[in-house]
XYZ file of C-alpha atoms in Angstrom:
708
model
C -36.352 31.124 -9.942
C -36.956 28.022 -11.467
C -40.521 26.330 -11.846
C -41.746 25.061 -8.315
C -42.750 21.243 -7.675
C -46.084 22.051 -5.529
C -47.501 19.330 -3.322
C -50.812 19.127 -4.501
C -53.933 16.653 -3.888
C -53.586 13.301 -4.681
C -52.572 10.588 -2.253
C -51.358 9.979 1.044
C -47.534 10.490 0.757
C -45.557 12.131 3.621
C -44.462 10.138 6.266
C -42.720 10.992 9.750
C -41.938 9.272 12.922
C -41.857 10.505 16.469
C -40.690 8.294 19.624
C -40.000 5.458 17.324
C -38.726 2.214 18.730
C -37.199 -1.175 17.190
C -39.833 -3.687 17.712
C -42.783 -1.869 17.289
C -44.761 -3.050 14.295
C -47.954 -0.721 13.221
C -49.585 -3.476 11.033
C -49.961 -5.984 13.568
C -50.159 -4.337 16.975
C -53.640 -4.738 18.794
C -52.633 -1.505 20.618
C -53.021 1.064 18.156
C -54.997 4.354 18.105
C -55.593 6.070 14.997
C -56.588 10.099 14.685
C -56.334 12.700 11.985
C -54.422 15.903 12.767
C -54.329 18.845 10.637
C -51.168 21.248 10.962
C -50.038 24.007 8.706
C -52.594 23.190 6.308
C -51.668 19.574 5.938
C -54.060 16.745 7.459
C -52.328 13.474 8.842
C -53.332 10.351 9.334
C -51.634 9.717 12.996
C -50.999 5.591 14.134
C -50.231 5.824 17.832
C -48.844 2.911 19.818
C -50.746 3.042 23.385
C -48.297 1.853 25.328
C -44.809 2.938 23.956
C -46.531 6.250 22.519
C -44.395 5.513 18.962
C -46.593 7.342 16.343
C -46.166 7.455 12.722
C -47.985 10.095 10.737
C -48.982 10.133 6.851
C -49.865 13.075 5.016
C -53.448 12.430 3.365
C -54.266 13.308 -0.020
C -50.958 15.063 -0.965
C -48.490 14.477 -3.693
C -45.865 16.787 -5.879
C -46.977 18.197 -8.814
C -45.290 20.820 -11.311
C -47.020 24.250 -11.235
C -47.364 24.390 -15.227
C -50.594 25.141 -17.361
C -52.347 21.616 -18.428
C -49.769 19.655 -16.728
C -50.516 17.545 -13.442
C -48.143 15.069 -12.775
C -47.180 13.452 -9.516
C -44.662 11.814 -6.907
C -44.270 11.724 -3.719
C -41.958 10.630 -0.238
C -41.991 8.866 3.037
C -39.802 9.492 5.757
C -38.760 6.691 8.590
C -36.856 6.635 11.719
C -34.215 4.205 13.251
C -35.036 0.857 13.690
C -38.316 1.058 12.929
C -40.231 -2.160 11.458
C -41.762 -1.204 8.050
C -44.507 -4.070 8.151
C -47.155 -1.559 8.675
C -45.874 1.289 6.374
C -47.512 1.270 2.419
C -45.264 -0.136 -0.319
C -42.622 2.761 -1.271
C -40.011 3.510 -3.642
C -36.284 5.169 -2.693
C -34.504 7.166 -4.706
C -30.549 6.775 -4.710
C -28.955 9.787 -6.565
C -26.286 12.398 -6.489
C -27.113 15.775 -5.162
C -25.219 17.879 -7.515
C -24.543 21.596 -7.673
C -26.480 23.825 -5.068
C -25.951 26.417 -7.718
C -29.645 27.828 -9.442
C -31.622 25.418 -6.843
C -35.276 24.428 -7.632
C -37.916 24.711 -4.825
C -40.545 21.982 -3.702
C -43.780 23.156 -2.148
C -45.401 21.028 0.805
C -48.946 21.233 1.396
C -51.227 24.191 0.607
C -49.162 26.628 2.754
C -47.355 29.057 0.383
C -44.545 29.048 3.334
C -43.771 25.621 2.991
C -40.980 25.770 0.441
C -38.456 23.574 0.636
C -35.023 23.855 -2.127
C -33.800 21.145 -4.276
C -30.755 20.982 -6.616
C -31.591 21.052 -10.107
C -30.193 17.224 -10.154
C -32.948 16.123 -8.123
C -35.619 18.412 -9.752
C -34.462 16.907 -13.042
C -34.789 13.149 -11.313
C -38.212 13.978 -10.441
C -39.505 15.044 -13.928
C -38.179 11.849 -15.250
C -39.436 9.187 -12.729
C -42.855 10.816 -12.071
C -45.922 8.585 -13.151
C -48.506 10.804 -15.508
C -51.817 9.142 -14.282
C -50.882 7.818 -10.887
C -49.153 8.794 -7.315
C -45.891 7.387 -6.091
C -44.637 6.975 -2.661
C -40.846 7.814 -2.900
C -38.413 8.375 0.142
C -35.960 11.073 -0.911
C -33.236 12.084 1.579
C -33.331 15.717 0.627
C -37.050 16.038 1.462
C -37.598 13.661 4.322
C -34.613 14.559 6.634
C -34.516 18.226 7.988
C -30.492 19.336 6.960
C -30.652 22.033 9.648
C -31.365 19.779 12.697
C -28.627 17.817 14.125
C -30.737 15.658 16.093
C -33.285 14.591 13.306
C -29.971 14.153 10.841
C -28.748 11.581 13.767
C -31.933 9.822 13.952
C -32.646 9.776 10.119
C -29.193 8.817 9.043
C -28.885 5.566 11.303
C -32.116 4.666 10.128
C -30.687 4.942 6.518
C -30.096 0.889 6.093
C -33.857 0.090 7.045
C -35.075 2.677 4.727
C -33.403 1.268 1.834
C -33.555 -2.334 2.762
C -37.594 -2.045 3.162
C -38.313 -0.364 -0.135
C -40.011 -2.258 -2.794
C -37.446 -0.842 -5.083
C -34.832 1.527 -5.132
C -34.384 3.747 -8.464
C -30.499 4.555 -9.289
C -30.808 7.767 -10.973
C -27.592 8.479 -12.979
C -28.799 11.602 -15.098
C -30.050 12.560 -18.165
C -28.862 10.789 -21.545
C -25.724 12.090 -23.077
C -22.196 10.824 -24.186
C -24.266 7.974 -26.105
C -25.279 6.485 -22.653
C -28.403 4.727 -24.470
C -25.675 2.575 -26.476
C -23.550 2.303 -23.253
C -26.869 0.865 -21.605
C -27.302 -1.420 -24.489
C -23.745 -2.709 -24.489
C -23.634 -3.336 -20.524
C -27.050 -5.222 -20.781
C -25.590 -7.310 -23.551
C -22.683 -8.691 -21.726
C -25.078 -9.318 -18.488
C -27.754 -11.307 -20.648
C -24.606 -13.488 -21.506
C -23.278 -14.641 -18.105
C -23.738 -15.546 -14.724
C -21.803 -14.763 -11.793
C -20.851 -16.175 -8.674
C -19.580 -13.351 -6.511
C -18.600 -15.955 -3.361
C -16.313 -17.648 -5.529
C -15.662 -14.738 -8.217
C -16.566 -17.051 -11.383
C -18.433 -16.656 -14.212
C -20.326 -19.203 -16.384
C -22.609 -18.869 -19.416
C -26.161 -17.873 -18.842
C -28.864 -20.315 -19.714
C -29.798 -18.583 -22.993
C -25.942 -17.436 -24.189
C -25.551 -17.777 -27.728
C -22.699 -19.938 -28.410
C -20.596 -17.753 -30.179
C -20.687 -15.604 -26.874
C -19.864 -17.680 -24.420
C -16.542 -16.380 -24.241
C -17.793 -13.526 -22.055
C -17.793 -16.144 -18.898
C -14.066 -17.147 -19.803
C -11.504 -14.833 -17.633
C -8.771 -16.145 -20.449
C -10.839 -14.396 -23.076
C -10.097 -10.885 -23.800
C -13.288 -8.446 -23.933
C -13.920 -8.145 -27.716
C -14.051 -4.502 -27.996
C -11.871 -1.847 -29.943
C -11.836 1.649 -31.591
C -12.729 3.043 -27.975
C -16.005 0.913 -27.706
C -15.148 0.777 -23.834
C -15.383 4.394 -23.687
C -19.180 4.018 -23.561
C -18.660 2.182 -20.494
C -16.307 4.525 -18.847
C -18.323 7.637 -19.650
C -21.304 5.860 -17.125
C -18.482 4.571 -14.921
C -17.457 8.481 -14.650
C -21.051 9.692 -13.699
C -20.883 12.004 -10.486
C -23.586 9.391 -9.074
C -20.716 6.742 -8.489
C -18.712 9.522 -6.915
C -21.310 9.692 -4.007
C -20.397 8.038 -0.701
C -24.038 6.929 0.207
C -24.559 4.761 -2.642
C -22.235 1.519 -1.272
C -25.015 1.288 1.386
C -28.242 2.218 -0.849
C -27.168 -0.273 -3.372
C -25.847 -3.025 -0.988
C -29.275 -2.906 1.244
C -31.798 -2.816 -1.542
C -34.248 -6.034 -2.255
C -34.130 -4.784 -5.514
C -32.850 -1.818 -7.758
C -32.956 -0.571 -11.005
C -30.269 1.703 -12.638
C -32.042 4.820 -14.942
C -30.175 7.141 -17.222
C -32.487 9.409 -18.968
C -35.489 6.675 -19.894
C -33.029 3.644 -20.335
C -33.746 1.243 -17.374
C -31.805 -1.601 -16.512
C -31.866 -4.264 -13.560
C -29.072 -3.318 -10.773
C -28.603 -7.555 -10.937
C -27.918 -6.942 -14.599
C -25.605 -4.145 -14.100
C -23.745 -5.794 -11.312
C -23.093 -8.841 -13.537
C -21.187 -6.347 -16.096
C -19.761 -4.749 -13.681
C -17.790 -7.876 -12.649
C -17.125 -8.941 -16.148
C -15.402 -5.846 -16.716
C -13.398 -5.971 -13.699
C -12.239 -9.765 -14.274
C -11.722 -9.906 -17.848
C -8.774 -7.909 -19.831
C -9.170 -5.839 -22.730
C -7.954 -4.803 -26.117
C -5.259 -1.884 -25.929
C -7.454 -0.048 -28.629
C -10.717 -1.041 -26.933
C -10.356 2.630 -25.065
C -9.412 5.836 -26.544
C -5.617 7.180 -25.576
C -5.227 8.607 -22.266
C -7.863 6.751 -20.678
C -6.429 3.356 -19.466
C -5.728 4.516 -15.895
C -8.727 6.217 -15.189
C -10.664 3.122 -16.691
C -8.554 0.786 -14.450
C -9.386 2.845 -11.514
C -13.133 3.455 -11.918
C -13.904 0.061 -12.812
C -12.074 -1.656 -9.587
C -13.880 1.079 -7.465
C -17.353 0.398 -8.784
C -16.446 -3.140 -8.870
C -16.493 -2.771 -5.119
C -19.355 -0.444 -5.116
C -21.594 -2.831 -6.629
C -20.506 -6.086 -5.105
C -20.261 -5.139 -1.543
C -23.205 -6.607 0.635
C -24.210 -6.165 4.170
C -21.994 -7.484 7.067
C -18.992 -7.984 5.040
C -17.125 -4.837 5.493
C -14.263 -4.281 8.254
C -12.658 -0.932 9.330
C -9.597 -2.218 7.660
C -10.904 -2.143 4.386
C -12.763 1.140 4.621
C -10.462 3.265 2.773
C -10.670 0.839 0.016
C -14.231 0.344 -0.103
C -14.561 4.487 0.099
C -12.156 4.726 -3.073
C -12.440 8.675 -3.824
C -16.230 9.062 -3.144
C -17.318 12.451 -2.155
C -19.906 13.859 0.403
C -20.711 17.081 1.732
C -19.810 15.870 5.195
C -16.937 14.285 5.825
C -18.094 12.680 8.776
C -20.564 10.619 6.323
C -17.480 8.936 5.075
C -17.933 6.693 8.392
C -21.686 7.119 9.027
C -22.502 5.853 5.281
C -20.475 2.362 5.866
C -22.091 1.715 9.185
C -24.907 -0.903 8.114
C -21.989 -2.638 5.780
C -19.828 -3.598 8.887
C -19.562 -6.861 10.026
C -21.464 -7.574 13.101
C -18.236 -7.823 15.169
C -16.936 -4.560 13.764
C -20.025 -3.198 14.688
C -19.935 -3.863 18.329
C -17.886 -0.849 18.761
C -21.282 0.943 18.860
C -20.506 3.988 16.627
C -23.702 5.937 15.669
C -24.517 9.212 13.546
C -23.289 11.915 15.641
C -23.093 15.406 13.795
C -22.301 17.223 16.979
C -18.643 15.477 17.170
C -15.954 16.872 14.866
C -14.506 14.972 12.161
C -10.865 14.887 13.739
C -12.445 13.370 17.112
C -14.555 10.878 15.165
C -11.992 9.480 12.880
C -9.249 9.453 16.007
C -11.946 7.738 18.514
C -13.157 5.112 15.652
C -9.309 4.516 15.037
C -8.442 4.144 18.724
C -11.469 1.862 19.507
C -10.865 -0.343 16.389
C -7.078 -0.838 17.274
C -7.652 -1.734 20.932
C -10.562 -3.405 20.511
C -9.180 -5.972 17.624
C -5.515 -5.428 19.491
C -4.278 -5.065 15.664
C -2.278 -2.352 13.871
C -4.191 -3.678 10.460
C -5.525 0.317 10.367
C -1.893 1.413 9.595
C -2.316 0.038 5.782
C -4.516 2.985 5.278
C -2.325 5.873 7.075
C -0.143 7.552 4.769
C 1.480 10.884 6.305
C 1.834 12.649 2.772
C -1.820 12.227 2.124
C -3.213 13.204 5.636
C -5.137 16.633 5.525
C -6.774 16.455 8.756
C -5.216 17.105 12.368
C -5.366 13.388 13.399
C -2.621 11.152 14.903
C -0.221 9.181 12.576
C -1.832 5.904 13.132
C -5.566 7.093 12.329
C -6.447 7.117 8.660
C -7.579 10.225 7.408
C -10.496 8.785 5.491
C -11.054 12.195 3.756
C -7.945 11.282 1.725
C -8.904 8.865 -1.689
C -6.878 5.464 -1.566
C -3.381 5.011 -3.464
C -3.540 4.379 -6.798
C -2.336 0.505 -6.473
C -2.266 -1.427 -3.510
C 0.352 -3.248 -1.611
C 0.133 -6.918 -1.531
C 0.354 -8.685 1.380
C 2.145 -12.252 1.290
C 2.407 -13.388 4.690
C 3.229 -11.521 7.761
C 6.054 -9.693 8.754
C 5.843 -10.210 12.376
C 5.040 -14.052 11.956
C 1.500 -13.157 12.936
C 2.490 -12.685 16.278
C 0.499 -9.959 18.334
C 1.459 -8.051 21.472
C -0.325 -5.718 23.781
C -1.197 -2.014 22.326
C -1.474 0.354 24.965
C -3.338 3.633 24.947
C -1.206 6.538 26.376
C -3.823 9.197 25.719
C -6.151 10.230 23.124
C -3.142 10.733 20.431
C -0.445 8.106 21.643
C -0.027 4.327 21.444
C 2.507 2.080 22.612
C 3.286 -0.733 20.636
C 6.261 -3.452 20.427
C 8.246 -4.364 17.719
C 11.921 -4.762 15.841
C 14.081 -1.794 14.422
C 15.381 -3.079 10.979
C 17.300 -0.167 9.147
C 17.026 3.457 8.074
C 16.484 4.551 4.831
C 19.478 5.852 2.520
C 18.164 6.443 -0.781
C 14.668 6.884 -2.831
C 14.324 5.958 -6.322
C 11.380 7.050 -8.604
C 9.199 3.915 -9.795
C 7.165 5.772 -12.237
C 7.186 3.265 -15.517
C 4.280 5.585 -17.289
C 1.052 3.607 -17.493
C -0.009 5.495 -20.702
C 3.761 5.604 -22.238
C 4.984 3.578 -25.048
C 6.190 0.186 -25.053
C 10.087 1.805 -26.070
C 9.630 4.531 -23.265
C 8.238 1.789 -20.587
C 11.113 -0.284 -21.403
C 13.690 2.516 -21.001
C 12.343 3.716 -17.564
C 12.249 0.002 -16.558
C 16.102 -0.334 -17.501
C 16.779 2.944 -15.617
C 15.229 2.194 -12.418
C 16.417 -1.242 -12.231
C 19.891 -0.495 -13.000
C 19.780 2.175 -10.045
C 18.538 -0.535 -7.712
C 21.434 -2.729 -8.699
C 23.341 -3.798 -5.679
C 26.586 -2.880 -5.174
C 29.594 -5.602 -4.625
C 29.146 -4.783 -0.702
C 25.695 -4.742 -0.655
C 25.341 -8.113 -2.495
C 27.624 -9.758 -0.419
C 25.645 -8.765 2.687
C 22.223 -9.686 1.516
C 22.595 -12.728 -0.699
C 25.744 -13.745 -2.075
C 24.819 -13.896 -5.675
C 23.257 -12.066 -8.424
C 20.553 -14.523 -8.824
C 19.643 -14.541 -5.344
C 19.517 -11.155 -5.230
C 17.424 -10.847 -8.078
C 14.879 -13.449 -6.323
C 14.943 -11.458 -3.478
C 14.018 -8.276 -5.355
C 11.099 -9.936 -7.911
C 9.604 -11.028 -4.572
C 8.269 -7.511 -3.720
C 8.106 -6.183 -7.396
C 6.273 -8.882 -8.662
C 4.570 -9.800 -5.350
C 1.668 -12.195 -5.853
C 1.763 -11.663 -9.697
C 3.386 -14.826 -10.830
C 1.690 -18.187 -11.381
C 3.046 -19.777 -8.309
C 1.905 -17.471 -6.002
C -1.519 -18.996 -5.855
C -2.525 -22.442 -5.363
C -3.452 -23.909 -7.879
C -0.808 -21.922 -10.048
C -2.458 -19.322 -12.164
C -1.858 -19.992 -15.795
C -2.396 -16.786 -17.031
C 0.528 -14.933 -15.308
C 4.421 -15.522 -15.832
C 6.327 -18.001 -13.626
C 8.193 -16.284 -11.328
C 11.771 -17.433 -12.904
C 10.734 -15.652 -16.229
C 10.231 -12.479 -13.954
C 13.807 -13.121 -12.583
C 15.541 -13.933 -16.038
C 14.204 -10.347 -17.224
C 15.456 -8.399 -14.246
C 18.773 -10.446 -13.971
C 19.287 -9.800 -17.614
C 18.558 -5.815 -17.371
C 20.769 -5.379 -14.080
C 23.890 -7.771 -14.733
C 24.433 -7.523 -18.476
C 24.904 -4.484 -20.749
C 21.658 -5.431 -23.165
C 20.200 -2.329 -24.794
C 16.275 -1.473 -24.811
C 16.268 -2.211 -28.625
C 17.777 -5.821 -27.862
C 15.595 -6.233 -24.686
C 12.246 -5.705 -26.957
C 13.582 -8.192 -29.610
C 14.057 -10.866 -27.282
C 10.848 -12.949 -26.891
C 12.256 -15.363 -24.524
C 12.244 -12.608 -21.801
C 8.477 -11.923 -22.123
C 8.880 -7.932 -21.576
C 5.414 -7.605 -23.649
C 3.826 -9.683 -20.962
C 5.763 -8.571 -17.753
C 6.252 -4.816 -18.524
C 2.339 -4.080 -18.061
C 2.485 -6.002 -14.876
C 5.169 -3.988 -13.496
C 3.397 -0.563 -14.766
C 0.527 -1.679 -12.717
C 2.324 -3.298 -9.772
C 4.474 -0.145 -9.489
C 1.711 2.689 -9.976
C 1.831 5.542 -7.280
C 4.843 3.861 -5.138
C 8.448 4.468 -4.605
C 11.471 2.302 -4.221
C 14.146 3.037 -1.463
C 17.294 1.475 -0.209
C 18.190 1.149 3.205
C 21.736 0.961 4.646
C 21.516 -2.921 5.254
C 20.839 -3.338 1.860
C 17.271 -4.237 2.371
C 15.009 -2.633 -0.657
C 11.702 -1.642 -0.094
C 8.496 -0.589 -2.248
C 6.237 2.586 -0.537
C 4.048 5.145 -0.750
C 5.505 8.814 -1.938
C 6.904 11.039 0.863
C 9.455 8.441 2.283
C 12.863 10.032 3.279
C 16.415 9.740 3.765
C 16.391 8.405 7.607
C 12.770 6.867 7.978
C 13.329 3.469 10.114
C 11.745 0.566 8.601
C 10.391 -1.463 11.288
C 8.377 -4.674 12.063
C 5.704 -4.214 14.471
C 3.798 -6.680 16.395
C 0.401 -6.654 14.986
C 0.685 -5.439 11.890
C 1.243 -7.689 8.805
C 3.624 -5.240 6.735
C 6.688 -3.727 7.718
C 6.178 -0.244 8.919
C 7.639 2.940 8.163
C 8.369 5.196 11.010
C 9.612 8.751 11.371
C 11.365 10.324 14.411
C 9.560 13.018 15.777
C 12.006 16.133 16.861
C 12.461 16.951 20.358
C 13.093 14.719 23.290
C 9.823 13.279 25.406
C 10.046 14.077 29.186
C 7.557 11.133 30.204
C 8.847 8.036 27.982
C 10.575 6.720 25.111
C 11.187 8.756 21.538
C 8.097 9.339 19.599
C 7.427 8.082 15.990
C 5.117 8.922 13.467
C 3.880 6.236 10.917
C 4.904 7.306 7.684
C 3.129 4.278 5.821
C 3.498 0.544 5.418
C 5.725 -0.638 3.056
C 6.870 -3.773 1.008
C 10.639 -4.911 2.027
C 12.335 -7.654 0.624
C 13.207 -10.253 3.097
C 10.818 -9.070 5.448
C 7.424 -9.798 4.142
C 7.238 -13.577 5.242
C 8.336 -13.042 8.759
C 11.921 -13.205 8.333
C 12.695 -10.769 11.332
C 11.361 -13.555 13.357
C 12.193 -16.784 11.893
C 15.536 -16.046 10.186
C 15.902 -15.830 6.422
C 17.502 -19.235 5.950
C 14.375 -20.815 8.160
C 12.393 -20.059 4.987
C 14.750 -21.585 2.177
C 12.394 -24.153 1.277
C 9.190 -22.403 2.097
C 7.010 -19.899 -0.104
C 3.930 -17.667 0.975
C 1.031 -18.413 -1.167
C -2.667 -17.377 -1.968
C -4.874 -20.025 -1.563
C -7.869 -20.135 -4.155
C -11.440 -20.798 -2.612
C -11.851 -23.935 -4.402
C -9.019 -25.711 -2.734
C -8.746 -23.708 0.443
C -9.954 -24.941 4.067
C -11.976 -22.263 4.950
C -11.832 -23.491 8.258
C -7.993 -22.423 8.184
C -8.444 -18.698 7.450
C -5.621 -16.585 9.171
C -7.245 -13.517 10.323
C -9.749 -13.857 7.485
C -7.306 -14.067 4.983
C -6.691 -16.732 2.392
C -3.005 -17.190 2.880
C -0.755 -20.075 3.413
C 2.857 -21.069 3.742
C 3.654 -24.025 0.914
C 6.677 -26.294 1.406
C 7.678 -27.027 -2.507
C 10.047 -29.779 -1.054
C 7.423 -31.666 0.584
C 4.438 -30.157 -1.292
C 2.746 -29.539 1.756
C 0.560 -26.368 2.678
C 0.447 -24.825 6.134
C -2.365 -22.735 7.488
C -1.259 -22.442 11.127
C 1.055 -19.851 11.870
C 1.546 -21.120 15.355
C 2.967 -24.436 13.893
C 5.547 -22.805 11.776
C 6.745 -20.997 14.765
C 6.647 -24.143 16.744
C 8.926 -25.731 14.067
C 11.284 -22.839 14.341
C 11.968 -23.458 17.876
C 9.694 -20.622 19.158
C 7.362 -21.411 21.830
C 3.719 -20.277 21.322
C 1.513 -19.495 24.575
C -1.737 -19.426 22.721
C -3.343 -18.972 19.458
C -6.898 -18.467 18.184
C -7.726 -17.725 14.323
C -10.731 -15.338 15.054
C -10.411 -12.861 16.214
C -6.697 -13.366 15.531
C -4.509 -13.750 18.413
C -1.195 -15.469 18.722
C 1.140 -15.150 22.082
C 4.804 -15.539 22.316
C 6.368 -14.136 25.492
C 9.097 -11.346 25.271
C 11.616 -13.157 26.664
C 11.283 -16.485 23.984
C 11.310 -14.118 21.290
C 14.634 -12.412 22.853
C 16.243 -15.922 23.231
C 15.394 -16.764 19.596
C 17.627 -13.298 19.018
C 14.359 -10.885 17.804
C 15.796 -7.509 18.763
C 12.451 -6.073 20.742
C 11.594 -2.416 21.818
C 8.978 -0.330 22.410
C 7.816 2.686 19.858
C 5.709 5.488 21.256
C 3.631 6.338 17.809
C 2.082 9.585 17.730
């Protein structure tokens, strides 16, 4: 057995709560009784509120020390209960760490009783030995020691109080592990970057810090690439790849901490500095040789996920964003993928009233959450997180499987496939929903979209040519959709370069290629016999600029073609015969799969395969008609020029009229311009009501779908 960490005499360090209430303040109450109680060789100082019977107990003169000759070093821990105001609790720290493997556990002995042994993981053992002070006691809240993991009732109460625990800690210590993989050098690099910049997280902008040297002001300029080369960014990647950042609970612990420090071995950096550097690494591009071969995809994935971890704040997250914020985080109990995020949800999202309950199953929890979110919000936004092929749990196809990691890349939303129209969503039973929508066209062909993120330019160019020429329309398809090759390419580029071209934002982003430059390249590939060698030599086609954009935009997706000549981009798993549909209450087109066998009690049942990007459907064309949008374009509006009162369902989107130069942020006005009467509209929570008979009169082919 490894050495025992023993509770030994020193200071008041352990606290437990009984009958805690939300408004009881032990520091200020005038109705407090004090007493001493001895249990199991441990003396507790008890504070009890006479009227409410709320109790707090502190162990007296106890700490944790290592049972080693001539060594006497101490630390300790404190436990609190749900919603208890912390004013009367002595100052304490909280530890944020990864539990690590349960193999070869260490042991903590509590109190004077030899029977009071608690197993802890080796990683926690190592953390305690690094963090304890030599000459003074500490009070540290540590989940493994403060929560009885075998008690469902205690876990329910303590987990519900985690937000309170971390927000009231004097400091949260983030333990990344011991020094290894040149982590000391990595911390020096991170601190250097942080010292050069200040970050406005709301506007997502950087400015040089007050003491930034003139020669290093480039760190704050997003147009300048990071200066690192010869694999120097490998150091940052090694830090990002630590087990700590794969733990689901750290999002809450980081977001709610009043102050936090990041510690790796003996190196310490303020979390506020660490977060600045993380943001810089996320915003700025870097040189190809800044990373060693084979690390590009992994680094791009981790820098995005860790950016979300480090910048998430309380009252900002939505259920719709949950899968994105979770990333590929790990936890021993999959229910914690919900419970760990509760304290970060917006107030409006918390009204569903979910609290930790470890007596319910994971499948029931996920289904209950999805059903409640869909019905309360009258939105199908959760379908963005549903992917039939990655589903491992027995949940309905319209409920996200939050145990599955998010896709390698995300689909860009452009406007709203359903023109922002909402329609009543009805619950049939625990696993079935009735929704309204428009059937569009079945899938007839699947085309792989892999450009090889780490392949050479030559290999990527050849893959690009092969894919685009497979997408090239027949004469019949060209006539059915667009009429001219240029118009067809413009239609295709609206999804394959979605919101990644200069004019896709207002004001335009000068760092990105213009839309017509994407069109020129794709048209040349599809409608000429140019070779890959000639293509790489044509500087005017900007292949070196556009190919990396396509590599990232298509990563993890597949193309499909429909019988009505529609072209789309979706998650893997789409099959021939899947139905492209536009469902009211969903911004994306949705791929549905017919369930086998007839149903006796209603319409045909459909499974949600995934959402998709489909050319000529992304901006409400199924409602407005394609010709009605000939002079309009959906854009993302930058915060510095955006009227924040004009948010559409909390999104910075608008419809830009490039003939008049006007920007519309009112979906109801656009529908009225198209001759479609709107009964009512409110921006938040989003509701836009149009009567079914009004839509049918406008030529919209509505029908009902039963989702299972």
